[in-house]
mmCIF file of N, CA, C and O in Angstrom:
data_model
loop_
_atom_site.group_PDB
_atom_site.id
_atom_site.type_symbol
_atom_site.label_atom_id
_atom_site.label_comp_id
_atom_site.label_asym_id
_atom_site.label_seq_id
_atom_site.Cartn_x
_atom_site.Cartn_y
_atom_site.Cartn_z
ATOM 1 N N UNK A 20 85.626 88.896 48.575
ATOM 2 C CA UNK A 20 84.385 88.332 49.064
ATOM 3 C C UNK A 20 84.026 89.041 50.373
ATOM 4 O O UNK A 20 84.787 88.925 51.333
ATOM 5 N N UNK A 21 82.832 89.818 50.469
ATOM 6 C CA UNK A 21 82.791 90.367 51.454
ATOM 7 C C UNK A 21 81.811 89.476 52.991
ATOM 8 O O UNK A 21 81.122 88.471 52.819
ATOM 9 N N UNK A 22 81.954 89.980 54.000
ATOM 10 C CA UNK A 22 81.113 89.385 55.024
ATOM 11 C C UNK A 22 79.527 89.576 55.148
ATOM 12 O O UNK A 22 79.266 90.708 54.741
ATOM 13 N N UNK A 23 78.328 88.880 55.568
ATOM 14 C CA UNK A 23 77.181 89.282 55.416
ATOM 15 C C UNK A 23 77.250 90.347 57.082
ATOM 16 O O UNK A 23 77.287 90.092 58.286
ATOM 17 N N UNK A 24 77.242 91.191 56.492
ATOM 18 C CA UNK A 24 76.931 92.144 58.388
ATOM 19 C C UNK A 24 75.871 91.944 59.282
ATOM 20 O O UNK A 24 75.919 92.003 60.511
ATOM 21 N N UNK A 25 74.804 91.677 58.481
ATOM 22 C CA UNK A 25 73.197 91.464 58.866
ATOM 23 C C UNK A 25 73.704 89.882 60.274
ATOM 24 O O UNK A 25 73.229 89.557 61.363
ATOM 25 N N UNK A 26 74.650 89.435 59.563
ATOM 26 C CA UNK A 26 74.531 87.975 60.670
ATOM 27 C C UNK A 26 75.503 88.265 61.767
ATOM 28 O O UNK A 26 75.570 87.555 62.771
ATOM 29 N N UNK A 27 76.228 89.275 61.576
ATOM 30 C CA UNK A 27 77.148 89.511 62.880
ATOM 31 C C UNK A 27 76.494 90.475 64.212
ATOM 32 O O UNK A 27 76.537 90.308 65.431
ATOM 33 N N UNK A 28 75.804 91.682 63.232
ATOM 34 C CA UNK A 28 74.742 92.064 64.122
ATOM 35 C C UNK A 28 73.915 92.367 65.076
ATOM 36 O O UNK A 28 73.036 93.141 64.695
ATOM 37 N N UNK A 29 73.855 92.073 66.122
ATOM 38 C CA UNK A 29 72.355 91.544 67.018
ATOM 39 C C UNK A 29 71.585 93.055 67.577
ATOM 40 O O UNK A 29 72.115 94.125 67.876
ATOM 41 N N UNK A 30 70.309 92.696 67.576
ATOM 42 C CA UNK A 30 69.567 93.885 68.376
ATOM 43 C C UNK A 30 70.148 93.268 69.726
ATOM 44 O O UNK A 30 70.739 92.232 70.030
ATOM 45 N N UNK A 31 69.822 94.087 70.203
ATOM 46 C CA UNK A 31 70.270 94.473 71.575
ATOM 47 C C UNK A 31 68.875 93.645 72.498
ATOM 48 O O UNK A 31 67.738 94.086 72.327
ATOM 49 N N UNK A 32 69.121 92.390 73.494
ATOM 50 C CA UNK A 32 68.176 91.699 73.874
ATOM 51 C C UNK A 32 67.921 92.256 75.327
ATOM 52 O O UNK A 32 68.915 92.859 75.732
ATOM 53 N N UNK A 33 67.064 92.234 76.068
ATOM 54 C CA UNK A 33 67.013 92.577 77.462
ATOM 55 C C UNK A 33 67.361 91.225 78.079
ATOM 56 O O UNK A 33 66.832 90.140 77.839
ATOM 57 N N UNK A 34 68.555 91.563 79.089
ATOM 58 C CA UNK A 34 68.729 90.098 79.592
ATOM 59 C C UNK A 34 67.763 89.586 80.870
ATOM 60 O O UNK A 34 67.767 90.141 81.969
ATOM 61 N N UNK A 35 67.248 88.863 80.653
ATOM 62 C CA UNK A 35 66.316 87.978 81.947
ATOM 63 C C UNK A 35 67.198 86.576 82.394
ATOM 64 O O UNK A 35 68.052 86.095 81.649
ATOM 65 N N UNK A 36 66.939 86.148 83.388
ATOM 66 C CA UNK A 36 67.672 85.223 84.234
ATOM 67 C C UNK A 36 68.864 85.422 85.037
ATOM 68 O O UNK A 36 69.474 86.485 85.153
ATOM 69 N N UNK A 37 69.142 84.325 85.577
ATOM 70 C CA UNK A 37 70.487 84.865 86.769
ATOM 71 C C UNK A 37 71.236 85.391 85.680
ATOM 72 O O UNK A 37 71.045 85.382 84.464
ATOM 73 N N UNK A 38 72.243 85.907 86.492
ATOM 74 C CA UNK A 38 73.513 86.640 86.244
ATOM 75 C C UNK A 38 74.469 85.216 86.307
ATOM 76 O O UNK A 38 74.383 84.521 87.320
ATOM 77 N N UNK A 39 75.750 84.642 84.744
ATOM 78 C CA UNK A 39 76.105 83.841 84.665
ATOM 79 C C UNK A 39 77.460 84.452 84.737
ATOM 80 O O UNK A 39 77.696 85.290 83.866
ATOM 81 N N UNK A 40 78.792 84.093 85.966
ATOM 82 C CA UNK A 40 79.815 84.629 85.881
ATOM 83 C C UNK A 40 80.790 83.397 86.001
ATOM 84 O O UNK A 40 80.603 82.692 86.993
ATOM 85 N N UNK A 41 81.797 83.033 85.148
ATOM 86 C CA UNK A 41 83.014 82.537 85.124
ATOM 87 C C UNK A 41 84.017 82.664 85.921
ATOM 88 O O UNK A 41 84.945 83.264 85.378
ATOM 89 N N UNK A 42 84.263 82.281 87.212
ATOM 90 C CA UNK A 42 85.486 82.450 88.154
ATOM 91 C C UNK A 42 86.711 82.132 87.801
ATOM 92 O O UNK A 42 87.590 82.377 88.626
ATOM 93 N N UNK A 43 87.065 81.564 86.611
ATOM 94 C CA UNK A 43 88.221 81.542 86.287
ATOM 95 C C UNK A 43 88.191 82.674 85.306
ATOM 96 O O UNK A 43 89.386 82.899 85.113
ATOM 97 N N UNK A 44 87.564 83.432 84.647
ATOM 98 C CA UNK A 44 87.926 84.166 83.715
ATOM 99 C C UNK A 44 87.882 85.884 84.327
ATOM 100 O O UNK A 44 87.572 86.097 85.500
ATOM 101 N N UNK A 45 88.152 86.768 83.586
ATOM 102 C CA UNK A 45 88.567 87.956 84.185
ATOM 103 C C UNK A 45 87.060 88.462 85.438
ATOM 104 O O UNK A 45 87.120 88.765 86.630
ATOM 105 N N UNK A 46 86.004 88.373 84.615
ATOM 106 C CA UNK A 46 84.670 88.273 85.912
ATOM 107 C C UNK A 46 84.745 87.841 86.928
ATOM 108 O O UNK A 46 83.861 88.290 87.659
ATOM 109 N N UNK A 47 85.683 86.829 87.619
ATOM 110 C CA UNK A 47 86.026 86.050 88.853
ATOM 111 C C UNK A 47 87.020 87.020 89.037
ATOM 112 O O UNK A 47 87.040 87.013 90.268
ATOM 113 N N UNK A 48 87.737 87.728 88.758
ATOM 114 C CA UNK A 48 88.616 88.569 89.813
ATOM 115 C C UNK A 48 88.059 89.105 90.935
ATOM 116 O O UNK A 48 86.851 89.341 90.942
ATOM 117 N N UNK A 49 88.872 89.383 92.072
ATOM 118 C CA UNK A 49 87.731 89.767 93.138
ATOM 119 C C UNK A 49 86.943 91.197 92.812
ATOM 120 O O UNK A 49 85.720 91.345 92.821
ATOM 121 N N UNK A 50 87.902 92.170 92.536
ATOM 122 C CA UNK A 50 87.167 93.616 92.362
ATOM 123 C C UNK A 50 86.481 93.467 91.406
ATOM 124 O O UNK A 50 85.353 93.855 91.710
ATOM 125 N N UNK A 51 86.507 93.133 90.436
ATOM 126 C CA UNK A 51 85.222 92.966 89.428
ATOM 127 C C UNK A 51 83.864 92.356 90.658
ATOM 128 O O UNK A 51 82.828 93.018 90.715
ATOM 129 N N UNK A 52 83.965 91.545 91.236
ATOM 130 C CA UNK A 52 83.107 90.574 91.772
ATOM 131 C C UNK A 52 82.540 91.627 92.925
ATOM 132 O O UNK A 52 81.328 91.535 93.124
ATOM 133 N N UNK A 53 83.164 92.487 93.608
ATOM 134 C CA UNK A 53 83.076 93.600 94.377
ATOM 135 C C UNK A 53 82.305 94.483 93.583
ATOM 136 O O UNK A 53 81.157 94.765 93.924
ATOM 137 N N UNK A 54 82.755 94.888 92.686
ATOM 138 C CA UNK A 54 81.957 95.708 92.018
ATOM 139 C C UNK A 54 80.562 95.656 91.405
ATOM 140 O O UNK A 54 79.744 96.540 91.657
ATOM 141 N N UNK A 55 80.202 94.345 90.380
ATOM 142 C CA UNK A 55 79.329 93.873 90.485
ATOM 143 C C UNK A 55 78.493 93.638 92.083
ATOM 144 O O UNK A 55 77.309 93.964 91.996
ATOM 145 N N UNK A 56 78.693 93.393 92.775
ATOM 146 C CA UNK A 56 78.214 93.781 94.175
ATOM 147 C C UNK A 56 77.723 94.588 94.524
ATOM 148 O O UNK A 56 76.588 94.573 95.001
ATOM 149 N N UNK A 57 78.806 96.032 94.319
ATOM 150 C CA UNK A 57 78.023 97.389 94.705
ATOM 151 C C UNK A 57 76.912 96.813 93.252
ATOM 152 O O UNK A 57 75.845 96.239 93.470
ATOM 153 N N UNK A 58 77.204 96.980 92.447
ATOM 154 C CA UNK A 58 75.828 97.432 91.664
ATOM 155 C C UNK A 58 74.964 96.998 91.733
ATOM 156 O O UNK A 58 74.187 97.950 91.664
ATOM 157 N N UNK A 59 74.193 95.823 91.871
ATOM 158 C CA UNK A 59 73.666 94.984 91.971
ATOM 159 C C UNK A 59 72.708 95.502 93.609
ATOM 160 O O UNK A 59 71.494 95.463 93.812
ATOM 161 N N UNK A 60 73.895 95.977 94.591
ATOM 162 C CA UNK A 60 73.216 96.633 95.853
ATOM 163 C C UNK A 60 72.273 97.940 95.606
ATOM 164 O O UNK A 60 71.180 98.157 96.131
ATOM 165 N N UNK A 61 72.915 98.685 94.752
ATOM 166 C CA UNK A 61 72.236 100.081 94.378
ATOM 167 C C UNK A 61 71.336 99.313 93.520
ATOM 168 O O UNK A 61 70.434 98.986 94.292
ATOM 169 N N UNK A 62 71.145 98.981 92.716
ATOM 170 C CA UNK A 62 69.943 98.528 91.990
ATOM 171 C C UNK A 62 69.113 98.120 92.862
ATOM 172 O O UNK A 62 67.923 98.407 92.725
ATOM 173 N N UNK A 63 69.547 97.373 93.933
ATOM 174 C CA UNK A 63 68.268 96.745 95.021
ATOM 175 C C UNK A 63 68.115 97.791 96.358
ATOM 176 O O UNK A 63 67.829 97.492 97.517
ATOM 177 N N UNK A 64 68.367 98.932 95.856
ATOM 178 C CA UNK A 64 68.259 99.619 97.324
ATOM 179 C C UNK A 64 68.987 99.732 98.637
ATOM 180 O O UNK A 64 68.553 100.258 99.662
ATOM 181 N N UNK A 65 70.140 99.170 98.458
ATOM 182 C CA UNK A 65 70.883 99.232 99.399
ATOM 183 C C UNK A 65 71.429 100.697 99.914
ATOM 184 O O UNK A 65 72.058 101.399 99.122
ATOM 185 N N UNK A 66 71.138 101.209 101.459
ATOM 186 C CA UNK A 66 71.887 102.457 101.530
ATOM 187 C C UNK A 66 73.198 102.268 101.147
ATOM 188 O O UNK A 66 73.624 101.201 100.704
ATOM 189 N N UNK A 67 74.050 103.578 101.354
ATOM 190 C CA UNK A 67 75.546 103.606 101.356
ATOM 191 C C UNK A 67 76.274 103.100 102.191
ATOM 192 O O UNK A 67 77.431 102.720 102.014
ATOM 193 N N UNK A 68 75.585 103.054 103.262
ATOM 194 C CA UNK A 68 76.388 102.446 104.609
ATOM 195 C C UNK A 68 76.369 100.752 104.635
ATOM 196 O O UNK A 68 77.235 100.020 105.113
ATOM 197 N N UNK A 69 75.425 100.461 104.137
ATOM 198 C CA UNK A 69 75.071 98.952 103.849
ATOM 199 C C UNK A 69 75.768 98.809 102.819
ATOM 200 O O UNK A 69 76.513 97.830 102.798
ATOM 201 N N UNK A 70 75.754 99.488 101.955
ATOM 202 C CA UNK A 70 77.124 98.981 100.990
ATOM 203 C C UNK A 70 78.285 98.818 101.053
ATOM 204 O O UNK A 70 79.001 97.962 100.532
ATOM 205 N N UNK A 71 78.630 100.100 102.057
ATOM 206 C CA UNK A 71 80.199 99.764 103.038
ATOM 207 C C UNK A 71 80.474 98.793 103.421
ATOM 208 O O UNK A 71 81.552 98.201 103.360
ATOM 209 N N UNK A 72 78.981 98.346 104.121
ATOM 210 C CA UNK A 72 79.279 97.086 104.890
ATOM 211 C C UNK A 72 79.760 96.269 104.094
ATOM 212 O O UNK A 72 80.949 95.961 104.011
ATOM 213 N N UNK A 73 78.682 95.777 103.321
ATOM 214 C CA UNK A 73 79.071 94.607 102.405
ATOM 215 C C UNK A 73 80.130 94.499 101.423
ATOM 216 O O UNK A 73 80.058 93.565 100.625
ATOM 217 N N UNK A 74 81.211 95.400 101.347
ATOM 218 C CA UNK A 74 82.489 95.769 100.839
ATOM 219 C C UNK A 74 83.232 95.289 101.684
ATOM 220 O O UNK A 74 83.923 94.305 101.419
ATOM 221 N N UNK A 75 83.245 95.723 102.558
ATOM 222 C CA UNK A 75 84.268 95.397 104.257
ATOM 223 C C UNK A 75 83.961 93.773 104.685
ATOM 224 O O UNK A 75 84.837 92.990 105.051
ATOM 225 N N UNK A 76 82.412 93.433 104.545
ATOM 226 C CA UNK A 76 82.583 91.904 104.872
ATOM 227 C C UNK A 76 82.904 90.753 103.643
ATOM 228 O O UNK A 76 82.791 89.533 103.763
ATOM 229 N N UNK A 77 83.382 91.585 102.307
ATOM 230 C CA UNK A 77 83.578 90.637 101.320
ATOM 231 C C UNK A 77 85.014 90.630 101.390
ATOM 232 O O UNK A 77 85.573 89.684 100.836
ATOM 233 N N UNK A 78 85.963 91.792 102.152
ATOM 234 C CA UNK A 78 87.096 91.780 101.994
ATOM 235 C C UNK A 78 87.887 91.626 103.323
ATOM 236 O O UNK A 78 89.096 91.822 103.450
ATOM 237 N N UNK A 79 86.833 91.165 104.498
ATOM 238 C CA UNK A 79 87.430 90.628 105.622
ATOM 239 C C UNK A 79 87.935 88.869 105.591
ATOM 240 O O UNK A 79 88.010 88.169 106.601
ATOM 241 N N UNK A 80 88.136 88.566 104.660
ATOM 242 C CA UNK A 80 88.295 87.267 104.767
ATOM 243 C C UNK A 80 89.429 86.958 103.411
ATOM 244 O O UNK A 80 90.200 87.796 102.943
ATOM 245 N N UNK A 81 89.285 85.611 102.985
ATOM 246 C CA UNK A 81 89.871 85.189 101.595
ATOM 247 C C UNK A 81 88.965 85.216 100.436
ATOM 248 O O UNK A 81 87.903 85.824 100.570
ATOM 249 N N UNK A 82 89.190 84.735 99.499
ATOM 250 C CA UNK A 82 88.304 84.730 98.421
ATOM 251 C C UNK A 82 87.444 83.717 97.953
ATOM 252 O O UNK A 82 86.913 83.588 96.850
ATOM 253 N N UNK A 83 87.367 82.702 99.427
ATOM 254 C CA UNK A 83 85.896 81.447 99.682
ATOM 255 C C UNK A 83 85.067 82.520 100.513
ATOM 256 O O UNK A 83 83.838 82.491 100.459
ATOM 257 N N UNK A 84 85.688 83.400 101.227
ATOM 258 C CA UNK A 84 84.733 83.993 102.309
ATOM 259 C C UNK A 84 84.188 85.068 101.268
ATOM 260 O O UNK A 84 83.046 85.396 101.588
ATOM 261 N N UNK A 85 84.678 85.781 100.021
ATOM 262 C CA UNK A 85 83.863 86.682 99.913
ATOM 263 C C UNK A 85 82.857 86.329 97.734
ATOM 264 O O UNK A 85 82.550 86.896 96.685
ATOM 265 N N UNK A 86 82.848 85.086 98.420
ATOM 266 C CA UNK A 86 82.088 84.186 97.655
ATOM 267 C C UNK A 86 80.519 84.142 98.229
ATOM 268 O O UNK A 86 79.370 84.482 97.949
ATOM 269 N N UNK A 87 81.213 83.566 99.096
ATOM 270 C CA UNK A 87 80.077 83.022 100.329
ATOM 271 C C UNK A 87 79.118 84.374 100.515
ATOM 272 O O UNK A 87 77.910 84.473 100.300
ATOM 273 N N UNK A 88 80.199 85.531 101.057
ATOM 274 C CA UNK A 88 79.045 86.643 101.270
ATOM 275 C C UNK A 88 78.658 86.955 99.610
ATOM 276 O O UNK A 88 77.880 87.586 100.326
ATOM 277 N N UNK A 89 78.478 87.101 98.597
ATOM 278 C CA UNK A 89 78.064 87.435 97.274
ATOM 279 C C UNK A 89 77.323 86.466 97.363
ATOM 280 O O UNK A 89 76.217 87.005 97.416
ATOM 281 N N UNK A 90 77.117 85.105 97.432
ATOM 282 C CA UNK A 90 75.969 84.136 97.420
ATOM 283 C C UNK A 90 74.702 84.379 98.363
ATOM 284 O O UNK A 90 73.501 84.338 98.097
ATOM 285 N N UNK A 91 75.419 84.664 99.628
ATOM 286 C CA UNK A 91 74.869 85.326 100.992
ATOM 287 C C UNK A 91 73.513 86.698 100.038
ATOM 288 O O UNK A 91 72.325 86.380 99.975
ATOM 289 N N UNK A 92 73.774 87.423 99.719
ATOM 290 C CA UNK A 92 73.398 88.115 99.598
ATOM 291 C C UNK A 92 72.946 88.640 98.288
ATOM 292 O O UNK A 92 72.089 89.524 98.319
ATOM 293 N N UNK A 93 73.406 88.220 97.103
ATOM 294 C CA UNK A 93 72.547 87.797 95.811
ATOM 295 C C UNK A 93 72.624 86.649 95.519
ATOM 296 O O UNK A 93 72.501 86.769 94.300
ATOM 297 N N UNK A 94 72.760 85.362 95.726
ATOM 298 C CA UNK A 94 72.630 84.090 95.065
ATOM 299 C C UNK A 94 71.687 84.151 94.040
ATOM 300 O O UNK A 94 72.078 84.170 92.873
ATOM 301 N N UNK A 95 70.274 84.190 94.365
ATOM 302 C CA UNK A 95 69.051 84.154 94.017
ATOM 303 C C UNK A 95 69.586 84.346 92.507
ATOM 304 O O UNK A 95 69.617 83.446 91.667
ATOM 305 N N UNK A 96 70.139 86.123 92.248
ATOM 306 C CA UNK A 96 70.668 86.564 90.939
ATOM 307 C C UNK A 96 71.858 86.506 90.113
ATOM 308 O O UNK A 96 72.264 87.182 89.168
ATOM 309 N N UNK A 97 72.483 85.077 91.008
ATOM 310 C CA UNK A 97 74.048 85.068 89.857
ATOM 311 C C UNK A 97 73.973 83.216 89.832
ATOM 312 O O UNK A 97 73.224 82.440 90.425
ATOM 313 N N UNK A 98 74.917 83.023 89.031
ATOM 314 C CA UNK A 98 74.952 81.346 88.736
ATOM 315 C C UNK A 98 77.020 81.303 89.121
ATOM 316 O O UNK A 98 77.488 82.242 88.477
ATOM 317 N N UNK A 99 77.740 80.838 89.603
ATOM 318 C CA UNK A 99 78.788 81.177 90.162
ATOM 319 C C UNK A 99 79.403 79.626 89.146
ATOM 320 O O UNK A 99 78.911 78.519 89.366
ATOM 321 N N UNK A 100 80.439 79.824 88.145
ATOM 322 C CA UNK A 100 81.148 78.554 87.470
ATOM 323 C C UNK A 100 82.976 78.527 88.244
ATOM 324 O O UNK A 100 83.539 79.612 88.392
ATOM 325 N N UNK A 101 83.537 77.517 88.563
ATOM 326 C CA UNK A 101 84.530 77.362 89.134
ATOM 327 C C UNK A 101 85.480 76.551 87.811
ATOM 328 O O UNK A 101 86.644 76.203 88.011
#
């Protein structure tokens, strides 16, 4: 009996709305969360040096402080689950 393929499928959707990330699951690691960061900065124009920054102030602290700065500075575009 074979599988219908047509239902496994999907075109490819453009995603609109926040950005939805799981902090307990591998997306909540910090360097993922860093990383998503830089990108998210280059997409919005951030120089390089401003990106330094915001590397250095996500990793001057623990991992409430570099929450806080990722909310700080994209909230608007992520939804954060604990």
């Amino acid at each position: 009996m074979g599988v219908k393929i047509s239902n496994m499928i999907r075109k490819k959707q453009k995603h609109t709305g926040p950005i939805v990330i799981d902090l307990t699951g591998p997306d909540g690691n910090a360097f993922a969360l860093i990383s998503l960061a830089q990108n998210l900065a280059k997409q919005l124009h951030y120089q390089p040096e401003e990106r330094g920054e915001l590397t250095a102030e996500m990793m001057a602290g623990d991992y409430d402080n570099l929450l806080k700065v990722l909310d700080s500075h994209f909230g608007e575009f992520l939804i954060l689950h604990k």
